[in-house]
Coordinates of C-alpha atoms and ligand atoms in Angstrom, one line a residue:
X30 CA 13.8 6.6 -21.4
X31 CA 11.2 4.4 -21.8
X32 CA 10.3 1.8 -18.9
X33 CA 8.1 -1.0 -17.9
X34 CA 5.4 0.2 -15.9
X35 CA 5.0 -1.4 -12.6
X36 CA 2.6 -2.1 -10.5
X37 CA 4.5 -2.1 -7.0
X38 CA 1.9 -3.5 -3.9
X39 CA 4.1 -1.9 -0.7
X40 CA 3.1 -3.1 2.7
X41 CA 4.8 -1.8 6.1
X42 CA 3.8 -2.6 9.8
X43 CA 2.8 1.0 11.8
X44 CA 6.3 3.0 12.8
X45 CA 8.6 1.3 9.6
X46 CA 8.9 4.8 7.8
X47 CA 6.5 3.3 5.3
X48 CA 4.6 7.0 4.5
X49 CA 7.8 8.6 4.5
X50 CA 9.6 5.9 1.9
X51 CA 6.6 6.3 -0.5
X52 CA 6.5 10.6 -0.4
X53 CA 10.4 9.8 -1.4
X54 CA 9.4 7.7 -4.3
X55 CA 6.9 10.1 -5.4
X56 CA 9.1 13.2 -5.2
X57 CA 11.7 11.3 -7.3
X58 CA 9.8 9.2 -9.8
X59 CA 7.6 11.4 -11.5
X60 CA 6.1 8.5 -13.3
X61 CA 4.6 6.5 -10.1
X62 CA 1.6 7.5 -9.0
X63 CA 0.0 6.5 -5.7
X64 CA -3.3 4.9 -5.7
X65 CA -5.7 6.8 -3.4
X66 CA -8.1 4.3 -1.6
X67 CA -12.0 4.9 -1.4
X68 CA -13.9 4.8 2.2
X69 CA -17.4 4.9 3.3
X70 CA -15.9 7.1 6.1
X71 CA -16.1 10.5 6.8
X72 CA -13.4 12.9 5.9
X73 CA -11.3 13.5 9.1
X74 CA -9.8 16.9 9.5
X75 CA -7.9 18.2 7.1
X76 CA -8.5 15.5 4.7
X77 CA -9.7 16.0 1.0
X78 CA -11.6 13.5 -1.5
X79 CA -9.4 12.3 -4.3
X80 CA -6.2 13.3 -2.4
X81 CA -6.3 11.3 1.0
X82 CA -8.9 9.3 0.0
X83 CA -12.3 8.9 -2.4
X84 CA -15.0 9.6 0.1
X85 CA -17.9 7.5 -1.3
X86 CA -21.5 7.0 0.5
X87 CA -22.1 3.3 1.3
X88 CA -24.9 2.5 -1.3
X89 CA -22.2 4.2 -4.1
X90 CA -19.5 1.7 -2.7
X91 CA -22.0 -1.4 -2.3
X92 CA -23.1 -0.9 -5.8
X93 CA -19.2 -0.5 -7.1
X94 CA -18.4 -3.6 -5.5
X95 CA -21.7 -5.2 -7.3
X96 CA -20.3 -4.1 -10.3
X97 CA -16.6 -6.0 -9.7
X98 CA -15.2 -2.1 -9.8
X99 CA -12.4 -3.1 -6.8
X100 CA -9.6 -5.3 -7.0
X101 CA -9.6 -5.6 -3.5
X102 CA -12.2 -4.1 -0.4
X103 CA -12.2 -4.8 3.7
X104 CA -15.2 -3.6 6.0
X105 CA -13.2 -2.4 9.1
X106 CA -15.1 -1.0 12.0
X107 CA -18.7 -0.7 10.1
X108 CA -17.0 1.1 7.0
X109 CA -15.5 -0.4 3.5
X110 CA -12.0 0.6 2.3
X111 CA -11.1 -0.7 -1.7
X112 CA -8.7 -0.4 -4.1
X113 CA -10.6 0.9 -7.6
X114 CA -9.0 -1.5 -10.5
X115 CA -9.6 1.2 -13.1
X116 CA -7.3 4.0 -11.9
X117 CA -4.5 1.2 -12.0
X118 CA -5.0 0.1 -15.3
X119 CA -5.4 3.5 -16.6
X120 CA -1.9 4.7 -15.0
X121 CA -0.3 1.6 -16.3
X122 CA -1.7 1.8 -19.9
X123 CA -0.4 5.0 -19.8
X124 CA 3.4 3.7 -19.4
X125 CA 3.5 5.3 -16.1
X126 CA 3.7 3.0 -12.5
X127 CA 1.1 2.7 -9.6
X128 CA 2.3 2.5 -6.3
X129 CA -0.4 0.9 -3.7
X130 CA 0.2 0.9 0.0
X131 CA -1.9 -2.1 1.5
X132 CA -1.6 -4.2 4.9
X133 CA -0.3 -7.8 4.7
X134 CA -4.1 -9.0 4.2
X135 CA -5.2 -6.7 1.8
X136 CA -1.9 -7.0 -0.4
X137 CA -3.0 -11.1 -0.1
X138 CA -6.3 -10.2 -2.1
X139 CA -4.7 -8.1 -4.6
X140 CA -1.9 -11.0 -5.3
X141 CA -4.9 -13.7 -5.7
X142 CA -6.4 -11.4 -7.8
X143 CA -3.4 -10.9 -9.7
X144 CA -2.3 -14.7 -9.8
X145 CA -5.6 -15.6 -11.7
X146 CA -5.4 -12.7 -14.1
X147 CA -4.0 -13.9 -17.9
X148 CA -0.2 -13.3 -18.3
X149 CA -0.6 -10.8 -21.0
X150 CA -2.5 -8.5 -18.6
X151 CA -0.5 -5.1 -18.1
X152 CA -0.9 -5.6 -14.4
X153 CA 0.4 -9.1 -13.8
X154 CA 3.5 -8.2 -16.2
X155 CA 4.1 -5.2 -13.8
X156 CA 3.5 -6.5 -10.4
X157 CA 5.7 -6.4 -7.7
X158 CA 5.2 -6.6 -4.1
X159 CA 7.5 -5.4 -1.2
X160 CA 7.5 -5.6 2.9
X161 CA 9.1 -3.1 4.9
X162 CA 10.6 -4.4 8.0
X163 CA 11.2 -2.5 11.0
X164 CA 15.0 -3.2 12.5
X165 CA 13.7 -4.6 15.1
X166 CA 11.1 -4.9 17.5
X167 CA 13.0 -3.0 20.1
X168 CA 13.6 -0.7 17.7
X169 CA 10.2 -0.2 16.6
X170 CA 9.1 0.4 20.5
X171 CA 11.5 2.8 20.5
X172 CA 10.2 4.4 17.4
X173 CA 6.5 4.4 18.5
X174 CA 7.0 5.7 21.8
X175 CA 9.7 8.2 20.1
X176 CA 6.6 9.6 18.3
X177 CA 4.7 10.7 21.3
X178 CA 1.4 10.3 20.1
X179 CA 0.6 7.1 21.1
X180 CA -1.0 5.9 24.5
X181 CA 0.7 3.0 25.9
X182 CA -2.0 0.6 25.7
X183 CA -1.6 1.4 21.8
X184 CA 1.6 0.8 21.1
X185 CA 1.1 -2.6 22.6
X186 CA -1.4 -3.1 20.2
X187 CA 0.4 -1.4 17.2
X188 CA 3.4 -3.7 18.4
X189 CA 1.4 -6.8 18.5
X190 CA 0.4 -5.8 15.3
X191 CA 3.9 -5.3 13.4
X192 CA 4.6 -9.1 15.0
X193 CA 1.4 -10.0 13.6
X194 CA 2.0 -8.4 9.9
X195 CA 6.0 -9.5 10.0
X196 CA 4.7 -13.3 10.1
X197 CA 3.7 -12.7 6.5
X198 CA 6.9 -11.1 5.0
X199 CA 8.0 -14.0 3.1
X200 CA 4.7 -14.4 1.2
X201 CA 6.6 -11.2 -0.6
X202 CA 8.8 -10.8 -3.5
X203 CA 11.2 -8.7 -2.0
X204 CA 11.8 -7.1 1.9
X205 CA 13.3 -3.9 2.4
X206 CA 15.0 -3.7 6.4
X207 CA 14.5 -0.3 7.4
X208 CA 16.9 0.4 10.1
X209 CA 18.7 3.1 8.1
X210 CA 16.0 5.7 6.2
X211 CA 18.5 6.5 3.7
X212 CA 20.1 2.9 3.0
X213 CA 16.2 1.5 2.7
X214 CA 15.7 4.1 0.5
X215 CA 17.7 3.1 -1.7
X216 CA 17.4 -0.1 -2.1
X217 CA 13.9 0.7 -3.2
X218 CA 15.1 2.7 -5.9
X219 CA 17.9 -0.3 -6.8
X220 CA 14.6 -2.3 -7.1
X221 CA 12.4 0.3 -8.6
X222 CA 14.8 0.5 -11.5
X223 CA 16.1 -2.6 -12.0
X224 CA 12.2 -3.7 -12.1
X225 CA 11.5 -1.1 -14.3
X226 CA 14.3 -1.3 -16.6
X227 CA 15.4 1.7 -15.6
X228 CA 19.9 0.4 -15.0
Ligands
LIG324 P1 -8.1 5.1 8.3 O1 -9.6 5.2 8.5 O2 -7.3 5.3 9.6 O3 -7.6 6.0 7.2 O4 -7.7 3.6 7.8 C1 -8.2 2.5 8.5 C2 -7.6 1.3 7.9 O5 -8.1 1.0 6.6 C3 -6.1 1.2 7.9 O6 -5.7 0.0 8.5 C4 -5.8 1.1 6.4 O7 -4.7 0.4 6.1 C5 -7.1 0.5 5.8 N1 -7.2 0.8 4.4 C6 -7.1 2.0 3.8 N2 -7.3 1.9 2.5 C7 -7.6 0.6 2.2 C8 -7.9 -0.1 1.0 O8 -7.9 0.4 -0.1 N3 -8.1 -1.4 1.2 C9 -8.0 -2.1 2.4 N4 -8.3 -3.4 2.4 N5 -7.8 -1.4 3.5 C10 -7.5 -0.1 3.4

């Protein structure tokens, strides 16, 4: 069947089941793919370029952003992060979806950036942008500190965080309430196809 291709912008505070909502997607919908991020930062473990991220050298990323490559790009703690524009535009002129997994300010870029785009563009007649909420926040403490790996101090500041990120839920198109994995799920797919064409 053939469907519109999206382009779904998916943001989540820390501890909403966010990683494990997209890995569902993916396994299902073999036609999304996930948009891999680059960084000026070093690989960290197990990590590989073009799989967890593309590991780029800062003069390589300071010339992509002087030639507009990025839809969107942040400098957090001395390094860049960005979102490449052509890997999206590729997937999508291919019929297939791009899935892109952003905090609240840099899903705020990538929606300017889409606003001002023409209407025929492949990207504004896909878009879509979704919030994951967390039940609650006494649910998400309990989540957090459920995890184990987490000092205190940073689940305050994760917490502070998901209060901080939750203030901008109704800047987006739709919110998905996680407070049951497999109920969430689902309405993502509802969405997903309904979006897509796919009903
Ligand atoms: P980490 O270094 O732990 O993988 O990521 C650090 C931060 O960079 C996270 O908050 C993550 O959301 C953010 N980040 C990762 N990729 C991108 C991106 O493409 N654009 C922006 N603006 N931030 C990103």
């Amino acid at each position: 069947m053939k469907t519109k291709p999206l382009f779904i912008v998916l943001s989540a505070p820390s501890g909403c089941g966010k990683s494990t909502l997209i890995d569902m997607l993916l396994q299902e919908y073999s036609d999304i793919c996930y948009s891999i991020s680059c960084t000026t930062r070093d690989p960290r473990g197990e990590e590989e370029d073009g799989l967890d991220y593309h590991f780029k050298t800062k003069e390589r990323f300071e010339e992509l952003i002087k030639e507009d490559a990025f839809i969107e790009y942040a400098k957090v703690h001395d390094n860049y992060y960005g979102t490449l524009k052509a890997p999206i535009q590729e997937v999508l002129a291919e019929g297939n979806s791009m899935i892109l997994d952003i905090d609240v300010q840099g899903a705020a870029k990538v929606r300017e950036y889409v606003r001002n785009l023409p209407n025929t563009d492949p990207m504004k007649i896909g878009y879509v942008d979704i919030f994951i909420n967390p039940p609650s926040m006494e649910e998400l403490r309990r989540r957090l500190e459920g995890r184990g790996t987490d000092a205190p101090e940073v689940i305050e500041k994760r917490l502070a965080n998901a209060e901080g990120e939750m203030s901008h839920a109704a800047e987006y198109m739709y919110q998905v309430t996680n407070d049951d994995l497999a109920i969430a799920y689902k309405r993502l797919c509802d969405l997903v196809d309904a979006l897509s064409g796919r009903m």
